[in-house]
Short mmCIF file of C-alpha atoms in Angstrom, two decimals:
data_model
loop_
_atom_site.label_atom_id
_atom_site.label_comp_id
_atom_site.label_asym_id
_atom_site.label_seq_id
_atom_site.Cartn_x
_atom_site.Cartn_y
_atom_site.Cartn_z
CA UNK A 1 92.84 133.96 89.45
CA UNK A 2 91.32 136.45 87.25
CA UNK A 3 88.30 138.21 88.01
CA UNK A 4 85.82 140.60 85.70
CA UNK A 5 84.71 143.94 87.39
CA UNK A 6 80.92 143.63 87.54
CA UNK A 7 80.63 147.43 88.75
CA UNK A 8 82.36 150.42 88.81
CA UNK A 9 80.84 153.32 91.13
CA UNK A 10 82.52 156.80 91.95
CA UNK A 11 82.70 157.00 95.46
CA UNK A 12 84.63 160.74 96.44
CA UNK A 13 86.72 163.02 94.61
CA UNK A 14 88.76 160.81 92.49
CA UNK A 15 88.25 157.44 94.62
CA UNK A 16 86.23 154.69 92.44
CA UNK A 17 85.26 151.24 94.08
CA UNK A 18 85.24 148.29 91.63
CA UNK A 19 83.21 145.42 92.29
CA UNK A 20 85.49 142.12 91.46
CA UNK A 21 84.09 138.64 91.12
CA UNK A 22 84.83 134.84 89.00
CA UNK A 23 83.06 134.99 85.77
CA UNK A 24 80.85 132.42 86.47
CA UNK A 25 79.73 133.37 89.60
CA UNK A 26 81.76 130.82 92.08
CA UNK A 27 82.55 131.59 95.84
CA UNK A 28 85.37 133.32 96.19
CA UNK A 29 88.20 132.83 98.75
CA UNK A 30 87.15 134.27 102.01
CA UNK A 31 88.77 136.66 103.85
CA UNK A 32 88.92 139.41 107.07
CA UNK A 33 89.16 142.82 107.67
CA UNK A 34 91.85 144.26 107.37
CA UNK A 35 92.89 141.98 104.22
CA UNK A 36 94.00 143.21 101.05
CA UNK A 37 94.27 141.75 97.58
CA UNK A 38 97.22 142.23 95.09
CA UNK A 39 95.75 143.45 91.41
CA UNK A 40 98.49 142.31 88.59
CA UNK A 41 98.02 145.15 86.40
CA UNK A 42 100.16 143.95 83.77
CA UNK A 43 103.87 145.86 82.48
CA UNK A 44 104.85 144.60 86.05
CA UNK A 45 102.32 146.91 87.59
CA UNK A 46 101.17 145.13 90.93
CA UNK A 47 99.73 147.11 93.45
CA UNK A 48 97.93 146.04 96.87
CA UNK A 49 94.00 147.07 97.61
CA UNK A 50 92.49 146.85 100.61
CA UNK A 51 89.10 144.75 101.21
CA UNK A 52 86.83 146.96 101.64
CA UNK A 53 83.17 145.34 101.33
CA UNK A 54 81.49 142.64 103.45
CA UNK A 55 83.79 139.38 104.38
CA UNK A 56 80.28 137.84 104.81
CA UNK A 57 79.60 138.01 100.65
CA UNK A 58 81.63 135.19 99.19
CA UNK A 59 80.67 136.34 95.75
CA UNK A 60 82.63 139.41 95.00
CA UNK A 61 85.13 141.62 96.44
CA UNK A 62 85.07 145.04 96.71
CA UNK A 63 88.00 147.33 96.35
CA UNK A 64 88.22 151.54 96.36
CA UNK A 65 91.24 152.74 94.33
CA UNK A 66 92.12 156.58 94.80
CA UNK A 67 93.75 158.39 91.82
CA UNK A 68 97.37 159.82 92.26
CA UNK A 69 98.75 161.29 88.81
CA UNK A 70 101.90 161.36 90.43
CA UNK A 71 102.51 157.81 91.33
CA UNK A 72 103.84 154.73 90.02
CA UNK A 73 101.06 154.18 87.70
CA UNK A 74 99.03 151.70 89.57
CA UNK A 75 96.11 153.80 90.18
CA UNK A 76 96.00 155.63 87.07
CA UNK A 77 95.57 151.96 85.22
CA UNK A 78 92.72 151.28 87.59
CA UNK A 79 91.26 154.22 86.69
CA UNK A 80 91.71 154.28 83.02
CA UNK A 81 91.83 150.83 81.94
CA UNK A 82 89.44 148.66 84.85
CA UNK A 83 85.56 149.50 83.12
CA UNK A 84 82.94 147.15 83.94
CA UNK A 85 83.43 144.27 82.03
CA UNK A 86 87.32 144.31 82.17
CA UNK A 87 89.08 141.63 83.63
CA UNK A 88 91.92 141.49 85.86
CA UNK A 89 94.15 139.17 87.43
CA UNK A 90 94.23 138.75 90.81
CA UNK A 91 96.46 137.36 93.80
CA UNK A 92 95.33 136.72 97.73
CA UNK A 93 93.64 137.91 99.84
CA UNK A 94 96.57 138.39 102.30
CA UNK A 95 96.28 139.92 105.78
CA UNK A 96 98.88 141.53 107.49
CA UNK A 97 95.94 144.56 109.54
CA UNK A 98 93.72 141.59 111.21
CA UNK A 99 91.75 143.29 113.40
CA UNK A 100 93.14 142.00 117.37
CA UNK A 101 90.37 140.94 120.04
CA UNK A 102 89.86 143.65 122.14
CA UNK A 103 87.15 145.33 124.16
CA UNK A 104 87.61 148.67 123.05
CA UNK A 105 89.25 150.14 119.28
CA UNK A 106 89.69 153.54 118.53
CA UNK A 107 90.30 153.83 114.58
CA UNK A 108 91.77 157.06 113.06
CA UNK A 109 91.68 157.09 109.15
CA UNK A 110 92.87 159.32 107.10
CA UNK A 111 91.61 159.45 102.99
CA UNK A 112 91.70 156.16 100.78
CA UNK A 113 93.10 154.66 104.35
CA UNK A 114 89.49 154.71 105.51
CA UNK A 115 89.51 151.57 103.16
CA UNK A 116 90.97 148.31 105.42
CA UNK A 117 89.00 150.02 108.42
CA UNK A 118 85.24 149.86 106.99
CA UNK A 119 84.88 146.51 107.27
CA UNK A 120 86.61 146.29 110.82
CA UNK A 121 84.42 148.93 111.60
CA UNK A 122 81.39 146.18 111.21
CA UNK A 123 83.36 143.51 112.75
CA UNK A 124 83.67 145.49 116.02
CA UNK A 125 80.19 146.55 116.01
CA UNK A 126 79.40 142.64 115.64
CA UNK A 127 81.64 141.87 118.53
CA UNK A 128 80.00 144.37 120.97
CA UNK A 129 82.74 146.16 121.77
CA UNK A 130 83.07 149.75 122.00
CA UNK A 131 84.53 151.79 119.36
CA UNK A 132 84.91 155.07 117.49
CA UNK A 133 86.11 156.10 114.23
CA UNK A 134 87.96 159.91 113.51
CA UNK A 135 88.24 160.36 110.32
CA UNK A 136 89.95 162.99 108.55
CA UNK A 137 90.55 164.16 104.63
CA UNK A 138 91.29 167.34 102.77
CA UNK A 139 87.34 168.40 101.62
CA UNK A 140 83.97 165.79 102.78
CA UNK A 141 84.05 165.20 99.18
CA UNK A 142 87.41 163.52 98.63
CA UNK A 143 86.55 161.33 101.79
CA UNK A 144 85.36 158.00 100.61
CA UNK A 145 82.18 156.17 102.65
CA UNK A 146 82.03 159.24 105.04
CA UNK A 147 78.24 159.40 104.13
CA UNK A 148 77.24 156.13 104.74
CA UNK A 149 79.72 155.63 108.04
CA UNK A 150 78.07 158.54 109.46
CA UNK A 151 74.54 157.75 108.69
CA UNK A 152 74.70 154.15 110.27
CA UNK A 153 76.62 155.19 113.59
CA UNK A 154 76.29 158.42 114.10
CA UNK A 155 77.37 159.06 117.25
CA UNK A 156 80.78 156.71 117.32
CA UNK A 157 82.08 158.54 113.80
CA UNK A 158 83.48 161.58 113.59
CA UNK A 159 84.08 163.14 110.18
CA UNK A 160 87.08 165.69 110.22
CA UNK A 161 87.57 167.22 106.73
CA UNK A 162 90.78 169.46 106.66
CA UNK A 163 89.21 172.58 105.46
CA UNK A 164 86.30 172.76 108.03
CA UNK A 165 87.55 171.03 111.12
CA UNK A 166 91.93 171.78 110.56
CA UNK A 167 94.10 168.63 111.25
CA UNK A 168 93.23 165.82 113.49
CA UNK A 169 93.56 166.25 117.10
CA UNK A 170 95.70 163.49 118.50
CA UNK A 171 97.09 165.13 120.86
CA UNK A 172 93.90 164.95 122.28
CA UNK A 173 92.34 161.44 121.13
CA UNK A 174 95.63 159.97 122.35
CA UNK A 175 96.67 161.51 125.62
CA UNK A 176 95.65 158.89 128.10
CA UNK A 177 96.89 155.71 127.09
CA UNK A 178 94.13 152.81 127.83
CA UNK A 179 95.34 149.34 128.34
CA UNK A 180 91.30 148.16 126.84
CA UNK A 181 92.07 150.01 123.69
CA UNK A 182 93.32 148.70 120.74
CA UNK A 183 94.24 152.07 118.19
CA UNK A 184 94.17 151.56 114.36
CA UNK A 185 95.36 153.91 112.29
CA UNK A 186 95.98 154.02 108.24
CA UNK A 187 96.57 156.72 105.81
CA UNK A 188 99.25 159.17 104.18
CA UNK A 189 103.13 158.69 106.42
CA UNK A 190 102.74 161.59 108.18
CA UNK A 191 99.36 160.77 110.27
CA UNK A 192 100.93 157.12 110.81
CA UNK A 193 104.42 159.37 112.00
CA UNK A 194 102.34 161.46 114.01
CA UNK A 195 99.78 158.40 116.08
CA UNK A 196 103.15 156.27 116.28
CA UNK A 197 104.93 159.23 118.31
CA UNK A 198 101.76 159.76 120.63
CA UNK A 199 101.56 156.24 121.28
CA UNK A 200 104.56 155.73 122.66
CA UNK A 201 103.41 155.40 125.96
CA UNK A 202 100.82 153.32 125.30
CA UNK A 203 100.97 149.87 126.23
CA UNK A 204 103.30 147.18 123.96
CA UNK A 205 100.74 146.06 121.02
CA UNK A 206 98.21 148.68 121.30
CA UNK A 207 98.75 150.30 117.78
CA UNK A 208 97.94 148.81 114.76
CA UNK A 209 99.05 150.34 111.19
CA UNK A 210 99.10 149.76 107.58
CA UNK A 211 101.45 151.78 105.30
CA UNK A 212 100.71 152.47 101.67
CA UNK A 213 104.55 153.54 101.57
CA UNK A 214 107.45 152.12 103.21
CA UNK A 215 108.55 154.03 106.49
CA UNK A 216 111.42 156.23 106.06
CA UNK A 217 114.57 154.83 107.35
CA UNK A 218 117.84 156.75 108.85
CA UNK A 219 120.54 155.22 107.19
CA UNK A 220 123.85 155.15 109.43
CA UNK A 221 125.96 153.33 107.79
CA UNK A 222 126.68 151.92 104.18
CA UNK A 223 124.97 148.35 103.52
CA UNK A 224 127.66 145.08 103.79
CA UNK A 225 127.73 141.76 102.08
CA UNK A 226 126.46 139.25 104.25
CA UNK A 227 126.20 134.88 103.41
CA UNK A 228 123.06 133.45 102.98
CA UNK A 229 122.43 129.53 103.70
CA UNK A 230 119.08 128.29 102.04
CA UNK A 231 118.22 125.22 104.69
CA UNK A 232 115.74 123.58 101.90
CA UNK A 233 117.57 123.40 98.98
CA UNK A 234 121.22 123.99 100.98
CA UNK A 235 122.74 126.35 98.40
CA UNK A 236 125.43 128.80 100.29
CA UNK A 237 124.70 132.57 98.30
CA UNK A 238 126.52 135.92 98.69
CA UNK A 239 123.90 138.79 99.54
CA UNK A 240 126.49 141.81 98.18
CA UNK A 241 125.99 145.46 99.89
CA UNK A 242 124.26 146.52 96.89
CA UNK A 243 122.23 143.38 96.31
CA UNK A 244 118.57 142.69 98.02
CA UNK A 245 117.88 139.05 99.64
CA UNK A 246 115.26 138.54 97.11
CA UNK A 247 117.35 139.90 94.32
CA UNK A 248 120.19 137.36 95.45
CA UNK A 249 118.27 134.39 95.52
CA UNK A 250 116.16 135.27 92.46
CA UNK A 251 119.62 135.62 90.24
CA UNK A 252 120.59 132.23 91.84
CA UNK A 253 117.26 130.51 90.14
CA UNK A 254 114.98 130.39 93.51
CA UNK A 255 111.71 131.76 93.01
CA UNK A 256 110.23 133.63 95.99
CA UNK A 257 106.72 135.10 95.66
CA UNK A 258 107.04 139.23 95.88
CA UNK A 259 105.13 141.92 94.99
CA UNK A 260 105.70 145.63 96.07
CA UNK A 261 109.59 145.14 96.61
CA UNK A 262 109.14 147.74 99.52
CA UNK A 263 108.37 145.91 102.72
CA UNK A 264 104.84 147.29 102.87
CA UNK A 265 102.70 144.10 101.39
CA UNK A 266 104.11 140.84 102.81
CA UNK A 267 104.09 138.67 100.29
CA UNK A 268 107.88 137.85 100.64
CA UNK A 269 107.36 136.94 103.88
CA UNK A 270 110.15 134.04 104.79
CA UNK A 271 111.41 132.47 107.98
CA UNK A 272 114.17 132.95 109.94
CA UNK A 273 116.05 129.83 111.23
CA UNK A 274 119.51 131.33 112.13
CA UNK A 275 121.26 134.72 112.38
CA UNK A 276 119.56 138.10 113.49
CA UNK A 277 117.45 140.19 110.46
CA UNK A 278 118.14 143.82 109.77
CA UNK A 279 114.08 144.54 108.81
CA UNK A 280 113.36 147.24 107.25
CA UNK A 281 110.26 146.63 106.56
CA UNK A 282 106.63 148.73 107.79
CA UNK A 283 104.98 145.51 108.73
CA UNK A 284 106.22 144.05 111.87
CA UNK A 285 105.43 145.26 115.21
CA UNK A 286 108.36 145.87 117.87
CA UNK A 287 107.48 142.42 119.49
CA UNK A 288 107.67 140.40 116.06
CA UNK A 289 110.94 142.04 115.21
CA UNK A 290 112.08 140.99 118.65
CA UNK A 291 111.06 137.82 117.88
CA UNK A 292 113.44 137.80 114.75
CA UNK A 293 111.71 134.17 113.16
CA UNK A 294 110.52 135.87 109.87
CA UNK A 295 111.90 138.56 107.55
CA UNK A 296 110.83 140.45 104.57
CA UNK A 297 113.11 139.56 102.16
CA UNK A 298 112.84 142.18 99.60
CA UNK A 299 114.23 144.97 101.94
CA UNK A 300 115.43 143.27 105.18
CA UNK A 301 119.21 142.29 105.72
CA UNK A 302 121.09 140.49 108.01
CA UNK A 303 122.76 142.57 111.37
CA UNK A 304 125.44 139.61 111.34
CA UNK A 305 127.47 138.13 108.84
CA UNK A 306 125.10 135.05 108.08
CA UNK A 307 121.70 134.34 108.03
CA UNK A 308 119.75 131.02 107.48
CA UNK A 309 115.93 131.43 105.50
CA UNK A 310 113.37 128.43 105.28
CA UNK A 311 113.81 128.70 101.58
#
C-alpha cells in the first residue's frame, strides 16, 4: 500500500519520526509491539522500521529513522527525500520482536534500538507487570524519546548516555539470572554480543533481540551444493555452493517474497518439510532452530544434501 507522511518531527541528533497514514484517512492494518514495517524506497532500496507509536491508533503509523551517511542508503533517502506530503510505498507490518507474556521484562536499548521497545514499554505497563528500561546512547541528545520515557516513568527508566554515565553495566543488570524475567534487548551488534554472552545462564527463552545487521558468522568450511525439492509445485533445483536458496528458486521462475537478503527481517520466511537447515539467520531463537520447521531462505542452507521447502 502506499502511504503519504502527514508529519515529519526531529526527534534527537539526526533521528526524525515520520508520521505514515492512507490518503484518505482509512484504518490501517493493526499491529503489536515489537512490529516493524518494510518502506520500498524505490532503486531497490527496502529497508525495515520499527513501529514505534501507539498499536491502539489505527490511523497512522509512526516510524523514527536515524541517519547513517555511511550505510546502504536507506536512511539517507528517508531523510532527504520523505517531507510531509511525500508518499511512500509500504509493505507489513511484520513481527518477528512480539513482546512474550511474562511477569517481569527488563529492556536494555541502545540508540535508534530504543524504537521496537517504546511501545512494549506501554504494553507492559498495561499488563501490570513489572519492568525497567536502561537505556544507553553516545550524548542525551542523540537518544531518541529519552525525554518523554523518563518523564512518564521515572523511576523504572534509566537514561545512560555514553559520555556522562560510560558504557552500560551488564555485568551488573544481568548477573542473577531470574526465571520471571523476560530481557529485551536491541541496538548496534556489539550491545546484542555483549547481553547474549551474559545471558547465557539464563534460563532457555529468556532473551529477546532484534538485529539491524545480520550476526557475524564463523565460517569453517567452504559452502556445498545441496538439491532442493519444492513439495507445491514439485520442481527438483540445484542450490550451487555459491548460489542462495532464494537466488536458486528465483532464477528457476518461483517468486518468494524477500526483502533485506540478510536474515534480519523475515519476510522470506518458508517451511521446512524435510532435511535439516543450515540458518544463518539473526531471527530464530536456539529452540526454533532446534525445531528446524522453517528457514530463512535468503541466507540459510541445508546441513545435508537435500532439503524439502513448502514452496
Amino acid at each position: 500500500m502506499t502511504l503519504t507522511v502527514t508529519r515529519r518531527e526531529v526527534l534527537a541528533d539526526a533521528v526524525v519520526r515520520l508520521t505514515l497514514a492512507l490518503p484518505d484517512g482509512r484504518p490501517l492494518p493493526a499491529w503489536t509491539p515489537g512490529a516493524h514495517l518494510d518502506l520500498l524506497l524505490g532503486a531497490g532500496l527496502e529497508r525495515q522500521y520499527s513501529l514505534c507509536g501507539d498499536p491502539g491508533e489505527t490511523s497512522a503509523y509512526q516510524v523514527a529513522v536515524l541517519r547513517t551517511d555511511d550505510g546502504r542508503g536507506g536512511s539517507r533517502h528517508v531523510h532527504d527525500e520523505l517531507a510531509e506530503g511525500a508518499t511512500v510505498r509500504v509493505r507489513g507490518p511484520r513481527n518477528n520482536f512480539e513482546l512474550a507474556d511474562a511477569p517481569a521484562y527488563l529492556f536494555i536499548a541502545g540508540g535508534i534500538g530504543i524504537t521496537p521497545i517504546v511501545p512494549m514499554l506501554a504494553e507492559a505497563d498495561r499488563r501490570g507487570a513489572d519492568w525497567k528500561l536502561v537505556y544507553g546512547g553516545r550524548t542525551l541528545s542523540s537518544m531518541a524519546f529519552a525525554g518523554p520515557l523518563a518523564e512518564r516513568w521515572p523511576t523504572r527508566v534509566q537514561l545512560c548516555p555514553q559520555d556522562r554515565s560510560g558504557l552500560l553495566d551488564l555485568d551488573g543488570l544481568l548477573a542473577s539470572p531470574s526465571p520471571r524475567t523476560a530481557v529485551y534487548c536491541c541496538g548496534p551488534a556489539p550491545l546484542l554480543d555483549a547481553v547474549e554472552q551474559r545471558c547465557a545462564e539464563w534460563p532457555p527463552g529468556a532473551l529477546h533481540t532484534e538485529r539491524f545487521t545480520p550476526r557475524v558468522r564463523e565460517v569453517e568450511e567452504p559452502d556445498a551444493s545441496f538439491e532442493l525439492e519444492l513439495a507445491r509445485s514439485g520442481r527438483q533445483l540445484t542450490v550451487p555452493a555459491d548460489r542462495s536458496v532464494l537466488e536458486t528458486v528465483e532464477e528457476a521462475g518461483i517468486e518468494v517474497l524477500s526483502s533485506c537478503r540478510e536474515g534480519t527481517c523475515g519476510t522470506c520466511e518458508t517451511g521446512v518439510l524435510d532435511g535439516e537447515p543450515e540458518h544463518r539467520d539473526s531471527l530464530l531463537t536456539p529452540d526454533e532452530r532446534a525445531a528446524g520447521d522453517v528457514m530463512f531462505v535468503c541466507v540459510s542452507r541445508c546441513r545435508g544434501d537435500r532439503l524439502v521447502l513448502d514452496l
